[in-house]
């Protein structure tokens, strides 16, 4: 059985991007050798990436021509990908397909053999998967900055979602990588 893991960078005040889409300059505050190594480890751990439409479109526009590190670029371009959308017709990125019902599809994929399934970014998709009880782990790189406004990673909920801390790893940049599992999975 596969795990579904949410991964994102987030500010101290809870935002994964600023007030405009792809306003993620705060990532540069913590990017360095430790986070690069962690990103490469994610590439070794997972074999499927899932994105909401907005995140997918941004990633598909960036990674094919990125000048970034070869290992991470290869992983992002070569790994199987799912774009969750009801409006997209063509994925337009290597090794990708479109899914309109992520709950059914991810539930089915989790039951199969394989490596970890990652959701990168995609706050609305993460929220839907949390509500559906499909998320096995949440990994957040907490960036030591307060934006004051932006798009929150965790959306408003009608009830508390208790989490259990699995690991906290401080980085030399001042960031902390936090690993949690939903308390119901403990």
C-alpha atoms as a printed R data frame, in Angstrom:
    type eleno elety resid chain resno       x      y       z
1   ATOM     1    CA   UNK     A     1   0.000  0.000   0.000
2   ATOM     2    CA   UNK     A     2   1.295  3.437  -0.952
3   ATOM     3    CA   UNK     A     3   1.395  6.576   1.168
4   ATOM     4    CA   UNK     A     4  -0.031  9.944   0.133
5   ATOM     5    CA   UNK     A     5   2.197 12.754   1.399
6   ATOM     6    CA   UNK     A     6   1.593 16.508   1.204
7   ATOM     7    CA   UNK     A     7   4.754 18.635   0.804
8   ATOM     8    CA   UNK     A     8   5.055 22.405   0.743
9   ATOM     9    CA   UNK     A     9   7.004 25.405   1.979
10  ATOM    10    CA   UNK     A    10   4.990 27.717   4.193
11  ATOM    11    CA   UNK     A    11   5.598 31.009   6.006
12  ATOM    12    CA   UNK     A    12   5.272 31.368   9.773
13  ATOM    13    CA   UNK     A    13   1.892 33.000   9.270
14  ATOM    14    CA   UNK     A    14   0.647 30.056   7.198
15  ATOM    15    CA   UNK     A    15   0.959 31.168   3.563
16  ATOM    16    CA   UNK     A    16   2.309 29.002   0.726
17  ATOM    17    CA   UNK     A    17   2.328 31.949  -1.678
18  ATOM    18    CA   UNK     A    18   1.899 35.687  -1.435
19  ATOM    19    CA   UNK     A    19  -1.094 37.711  -2.568
20  ATOM    20    CA   UNK     A    20  -0.479 36.878  -6.251
21  ATOM    21    CA   UNK     A    21  -0.221 33.383  -7.761
22  ATOM    22    CA   UNK     A    22   3.369 32.068  -7.782
23  ATOM    23    CA   UNK     A    23   4.538 34.824  -5.417
24  ATOM    24    CA   UNK     A    24   7.007 32.439  -3.720
25  ATOM    25    CA   UNK     A    25  10.170 34.520  -3.456
26  ATOM    26    CA   UNK     A    26  10.307 33.618   0.236
27  ATOM    27    CA   UNK     A    27  11.536 30.143  -0.856
28  ATOM    28    CA   UNK     A    28  14.890 31.769  -1.626
29  ATOM    29    CA   UNK     A    29  15.314 32.581   2.083
30  ATOM    30    CA   UNK     A    30  15.782 28.883   2.893
31  ATOM    31    CA   UNK     A    31  16.989 27.268  -0.317
32  ATOM    32    CA   UNK     A    32  20.448 25.809   0.129
33  ATOM    33    CA   UNK     A    33  22.378 22.544   0.353
34  ATOM    34    CA   UNK     A    34  20.165 21.019   3.070
35  ATOM    35    CA   UNK     A    35  16.859 21.691   1.314
36  ATOM    36    CA   UNK     A    36  18.366 20.624  -2.030
37  ATOM    37    CA   UNK     A    37  19.409 17.304  -0.446
38  ATOM    38    CA   UNK     A    38  15.956 16.882   1.105
39  ATOM    39    CA   UNK     A    39  14.349 17.555  -2.286
40  ATOM    40    CA   UNK     A    40  16.550 14.905  -3.874
41  ATOM    41    CA   UNK     A    41  15.506 12.463  -1.147
42  ATOM    42    CA   UNK     A    42  11.854 13.153  -1.973
43  ATOM    43    CA   UNK     A    43  12.713 12.219  -5.559
44  ATOM    44    CA   UNK     A    44  14.088  8.885  -4.413
45  ATOM    45    CA   UNK     A    45  11.096  8.211  -2.165
46  ATOM    46    CA   UNK     A    46   8.282  8.995  -4.592
47  ATOM    47    CA   UNK     A    47   7.168  7.824  -8.015
48  ATOM    48    CA   UNK     A    48   4.053  9.936  -8.592
49  ATOM    49    CA   UNK     A    49   3.400 13.683  -8.287
50  ATOM    50    CA   UNK     A    50  -0.109 15.091  -8.007
51  ATOM    51    CA   UNK     A    51  -0.958 18.743  -8.534
52  ATOM    52    CA   UNK     A    52  -4.055 20.871  -8.574
53  ATOM    53    CA   UNK     A    53  -4.573 22.652 -11.896
54  ATOM    54    CA   UNK     A    54  -3.032 25.998 -10.919
55  ATOM    55    CA   UNK     A    55   0.090 24.432  -9.414
56  ATOM    56    CA   UNK     A    56   0.353 21.999 -12.316
57  ATOM    57    CA   UNK     A    57   0.264 24.790 -14.890
58  ATOM    58    CA   UNK     A    58   3.022 26.669 -13.080
59  ATOM    59    CA   UNK     A    59   5.200 23.586 -12.696
60  ATOM    60    CA   UNK     A    60   4.641 22.538 -16.330
61  ATOM    61    CA   UNK     A    61   5.680 26.000 -17.482
62  ATOM    62    CA   UNK     A    62   8.840 26.037 -15.345
63  ATOM    63    CA   UNK     A    63  10.456 22.590 -15.174
64  ATOM    64    CA   UNK     A    64  10.889 21.566 -18.822
65  ATOM    65    CA   UNK     A    65  13.244 24.518 -19.433
66  ATOM    66    CA   UNK     A    66  14.527 25.041 -15.878
67  ATOM    67    CA   UNK     A    67  18.204 25.770 -15.427
68  ATOM    68    CA   UNK     A    68  18.096 24.251 -11.954
69  ATOM    69    CA   UNK     A    69  19.953 21.269 -10.571
70  ATOM    70    CA   UNK     A    70  19.948 18.313 -12.951
71  ATOM    71    CA   UNK     A    71  18.748 15.721 -10.381
72  ATOM    72    CA   UNK     A    72  15.712 17.719  -9.348
73  ATOM    73    CA   UNK     A    73  14.936 18.777 -12.915
74  ATOM    74    CA   UNK     A    74  15.114 15.166 -14.119
75  ATOM    75    CA   UNK     A    75  12.852 14.016 -11.290
76  ATOM    76    CA   UNK     A    76  10.269 16.711 -11.940
77  ATOM    77    CA   UNK     A    77  10.213 16.086 -15.692
78  ATOM    78    CA   UNK     A    78  10.459 12.282 -15.749
79  ATOM    79    CA   UNK     A    79   8.289 11.233 -12.804
80  ATOM    80    CA   UNK     A    80   4.671 10.288 -13.501
81  ATOM    81    CA   UNK     A    81   2.338 13.211 -12.858
82  ATOM    82    CA   UNK     A    82  -1.358 13.817 -12.384
83  ATOM    83    CA   UNK     A    83  -3.036 17.160 -13.007
84  ATOM    84    CA   UNK     A    84  -6.348 17.405 -11.177
85  ATOM    85    CA   UNK     A    85  -8.706 19.438 -13.341
86  ATOM    86    CA   UNK     A    86 -12.206 19.470 -14.740
87  ATOM    87    CA   UNK     A    87 -11.284 21.960 -17.472
88  ATOM    88    CA   UNK     A    88  -7.891 20.915 -18.888
89  ATOM    89    CA   UNK     A    89  -7.951 18.916 -22.120
90  ATOM    90    CA   UNK     A    90  -4.244 18.108 -22.642
91  ATOM    91    CA   UNK     A    91  -1.574 17.774 -19.921
92  ATOM    92    CA   UNK     A    92   1.188 19.316 -22.042
93  ATOM    93    CA   UNK     A    93   3.997 17.928 -19.879
94  ATOM    94    CA   UNK     A    94   6.021 14.747 -20.110
95  ATOM    95    CA   UNK     A    95   4.608 11.645 -18.399
96  ATOM    96    CA   UNK     A    96   1.422 13.370 -17.217
97  ATOM    97    CA   UNK     A    97  -2.295 12.719 -17.318
98  ATOM    98    CA   UNK     A    98  -5.434 14.543 -16.236
99  ATOM    99    CA   UNK     A    99  -7.819 13.302 -13.534
100 ATOM   100    CA   UNK     A   100 -11.146 14.956 -12.695
101 ATOM   101    CA   UNK     A   101 -12.025 12.890  -9.593
102 ATOM   102    CA   UNK     A   102  -8.937 12.886  -7.356
103 ATOM   103    CA   UNK     A   103 -10.593 11.174  -4.383
104 ATOM   104    CA   UNK     A   104 -11.484  8.027  -6.330
105 ATOM   105    CA   UNK     A   105  -8.233  8.000  -8.291
106 ATOM   106    CA   UNK     A   106  -5.922  8.520  -5.296
107 ATOM   107    CA   UNK     A   107  -7.844  6.015  -3.214
108 ATOM   108    CA   UNK     A   108  -7.335  3.477  -6.023
109 ATOM   109    CA   UNK     A   109  -3.649  4.332  -6.484
110 ATOM   110    CA   UNK     A   110  -2.928  4.121  -2.746
111 ATOM   111    CA   UNK     A   111  -4.102  0.507  -2.759
112 ATOM   112    CA   UNK     A   112  -1.510 -0.423  -5.376
113 ATOM   113    CA   UNK     A   113   2.149 -1.262  -4.894
114 ATOM   114    CA   UNK     A   114   4.600  1.543  -5.499
115 ATOM   115    CA   UNK     A   115   6.485  4.350  -3.897
116 ATOM   116    CA   UNK     A   116   5.129  7.410  -2.118
117 ATOM   117    CA   UNK     A   117   2.617  9.641  -3.902
118 ATOM   118    CA   UNK     A   118   3.386 13.325  -3.330
119 ATOM   119    CA   UNK     A   119   1.128 16.345  -3.587
120 ATOM   120    CA   UNK     A   120   3.349 19.411  -4.051
121 ATOM   121    CA   UNK     A   121   1.759 22.799  -3.360
122 ATOM   122    CA   UNK     A   122  -1.888 22.600  -4.418
123 ATOM   123    CA   UNK     A   123  -3.522 23.853  -1.208
124 ATOM   124    CA   UNK     A   124  -7.094 23.303  -2.384
125 ATOM   125    CA   UNK     A   125  -6.310 19.747  -3.502
126 ATOM   126    CA   UNK     A   126  -4.568 19.072  -0.174
127 ATOM   127    CA   UNK     A   127  -7.635 20.323   1.663
128 ATOM   128    CA   UNK     A   128  -9.911 18.009  -0.330
129 ATOM   129    CA   UNK     A   129  -7.632 15.018   0.311
130 ATOM   130    CA   UNK     A   130  -7.468 15.815   4.052
131 ATOM   131    CA   UNK     A   131 -11.272 16.005   4.187
132 ATOM   132    CA   UNK     A   132 -11.478 12.666   2.357
133 ATOM   133    CA   UNK     A   133  -9.104 11.084   4.898
134 ATOM   134    CA   UNK     A   134  -6.555 10.108   2.229
135 ATOM   135    CA   UNK     A   135  -3.505 12.025   3.512
136 ATOM   136    CA   UNK     A   136  -1.027  9.821   5.381
137 ATOM   137    CA   UNK     A   137   1.521 12.506   6.140
138 ATOM   138    CA   UNK     A   138   1.990 16.277   5.951
139 ATOM   139    CA   UNK     A   139   5.498 17.650   5.470
140 ATOM   140    CA   UNK     A   140   5.980 21.382   5.791
141 ATOM   141    CA   UNK     A   141   9.159 23.400   5.472
142 ATOM   142    CA   UNK     A   142   8.401 26.295   7.802
143 ATOM   143    CA   UNK     A   143  10.135 29.418   6.429
144 ATOM   144    CA   UNK     A   144  11.104 31.995   9.083
145 ATOM   145    CA   UNK     A   145   9.271 34.951   7.564
146 ATOM   146    CA   UNK     A   146   5.917 36.649   8.121
147 ATOM   147    CA   UNK     A   147   4.273 37.746   4.860
148 ATOM   148    CA   UNK     A   148   1.261 39.416   6.439
149 ATOM   149    CA   UNK     A   149  -1.029 38.380   3.579
150 ATOM   150    CA   UNK     A   150  -1.272 35.691   0.958
151 ATOM   151    CA   UNK     A   151  -2.824 32.362   0.099
152 ATOM   152    CA   UNK     A   152  -3.030 30.099   3.176
153 ATOM   153    CA   UNK     A   153  -1.812 26.551   2.800
154 ATOM   154    CA   UNK     A   154  -4.454 25.140   5.135
155 ATOM   155    CA   UNK     A   155  -7.989 26.209   4.327
156 ATOM   156    CA   UNK     A   156 -10.739 26.974   6.824
157 ATOM   157    CA   UNK     A   157 -12.171 23.812   8.348
158 ATOM   158    CA   UNK     A   158 -15.444 23.074  10.082
159 ATOM   159    CA   UNK     A   159 -13.671 20.914  12.673
160 ATOM   160    CA   UNK     A   160 -10.203 20.514  14.139
161 ATOM   161    CA   UNK     A   161  -7.784 18.132  12.443
162 ATOM   162    CA   UNK     A   162  -5.418 16.885  15.155
163 ATOM   163    CA   UNK     A   163  -1.945 15.903  13.943
164 ATOM   164    CA   UNK     A   164   0.856 13.904  15.546
165 ATOM   165    CA   UNK     A   165   4.428 15.152  15.163
166 ATOM   166    CA   UNK     A   166   6.701 12.542  13.585
167 ATOM   167    CA   UNK     A   167   9.845 14.618  13.194
168 ATOM   168    CA   UNK     A   168  11.161 18.187  13.345
169 ATOM   169    CA   UNK     A   169  14.407 18.948  11.532
170 ATOM   170    CA   UNK     A   170  15.930 22.427  11.820
171 ATOM   171    CA   UNK     A   171  18.014 23.680   8.893
172 ATOM   172    CA   UNK     A   172  20.977 26.052   8.989
173 ATOM   173    CA   UNK     A   173  18.894 28.603   7.063
174 ATOM   174    CA   UNK     A   174  16.513 28.893  10.031
175 ATOM   175    CA   UNK     A   175  13.791 26.821   8.389
176 ATOM   176    CA   UNK     A   176  12.325 23.747  10.061
177 ATOM   177    CA   UNK     A   177  11.027 20.703   8.217
178 ATOM   178    CA   UNK     A   178   8.049 19.326  10.110
179 ATOM   179    CA   UNK     A   179   6.547 15.894   9.511
180 ATOM   180    CA   UNK     A   180   3.069 15.142  10.831
181 ATOM   181    CA   UNK     A   181   0.510 12.420  10.412
182 ATOM   182    CA   UNK     A   182  -3.204 12.842  10.986
183 ATOM   183    CA   UNK     A   183  -3.959 11.714  14.538
184 ATOM   184    CA   UNK     A   184  -6.516  9.259  13.159
185 ATOM   185    CA   UNK     A   185  -3.651  7.442  11.364
186 ATOM   186    CA   UNK     A   186  -1.589  7.093  14.552
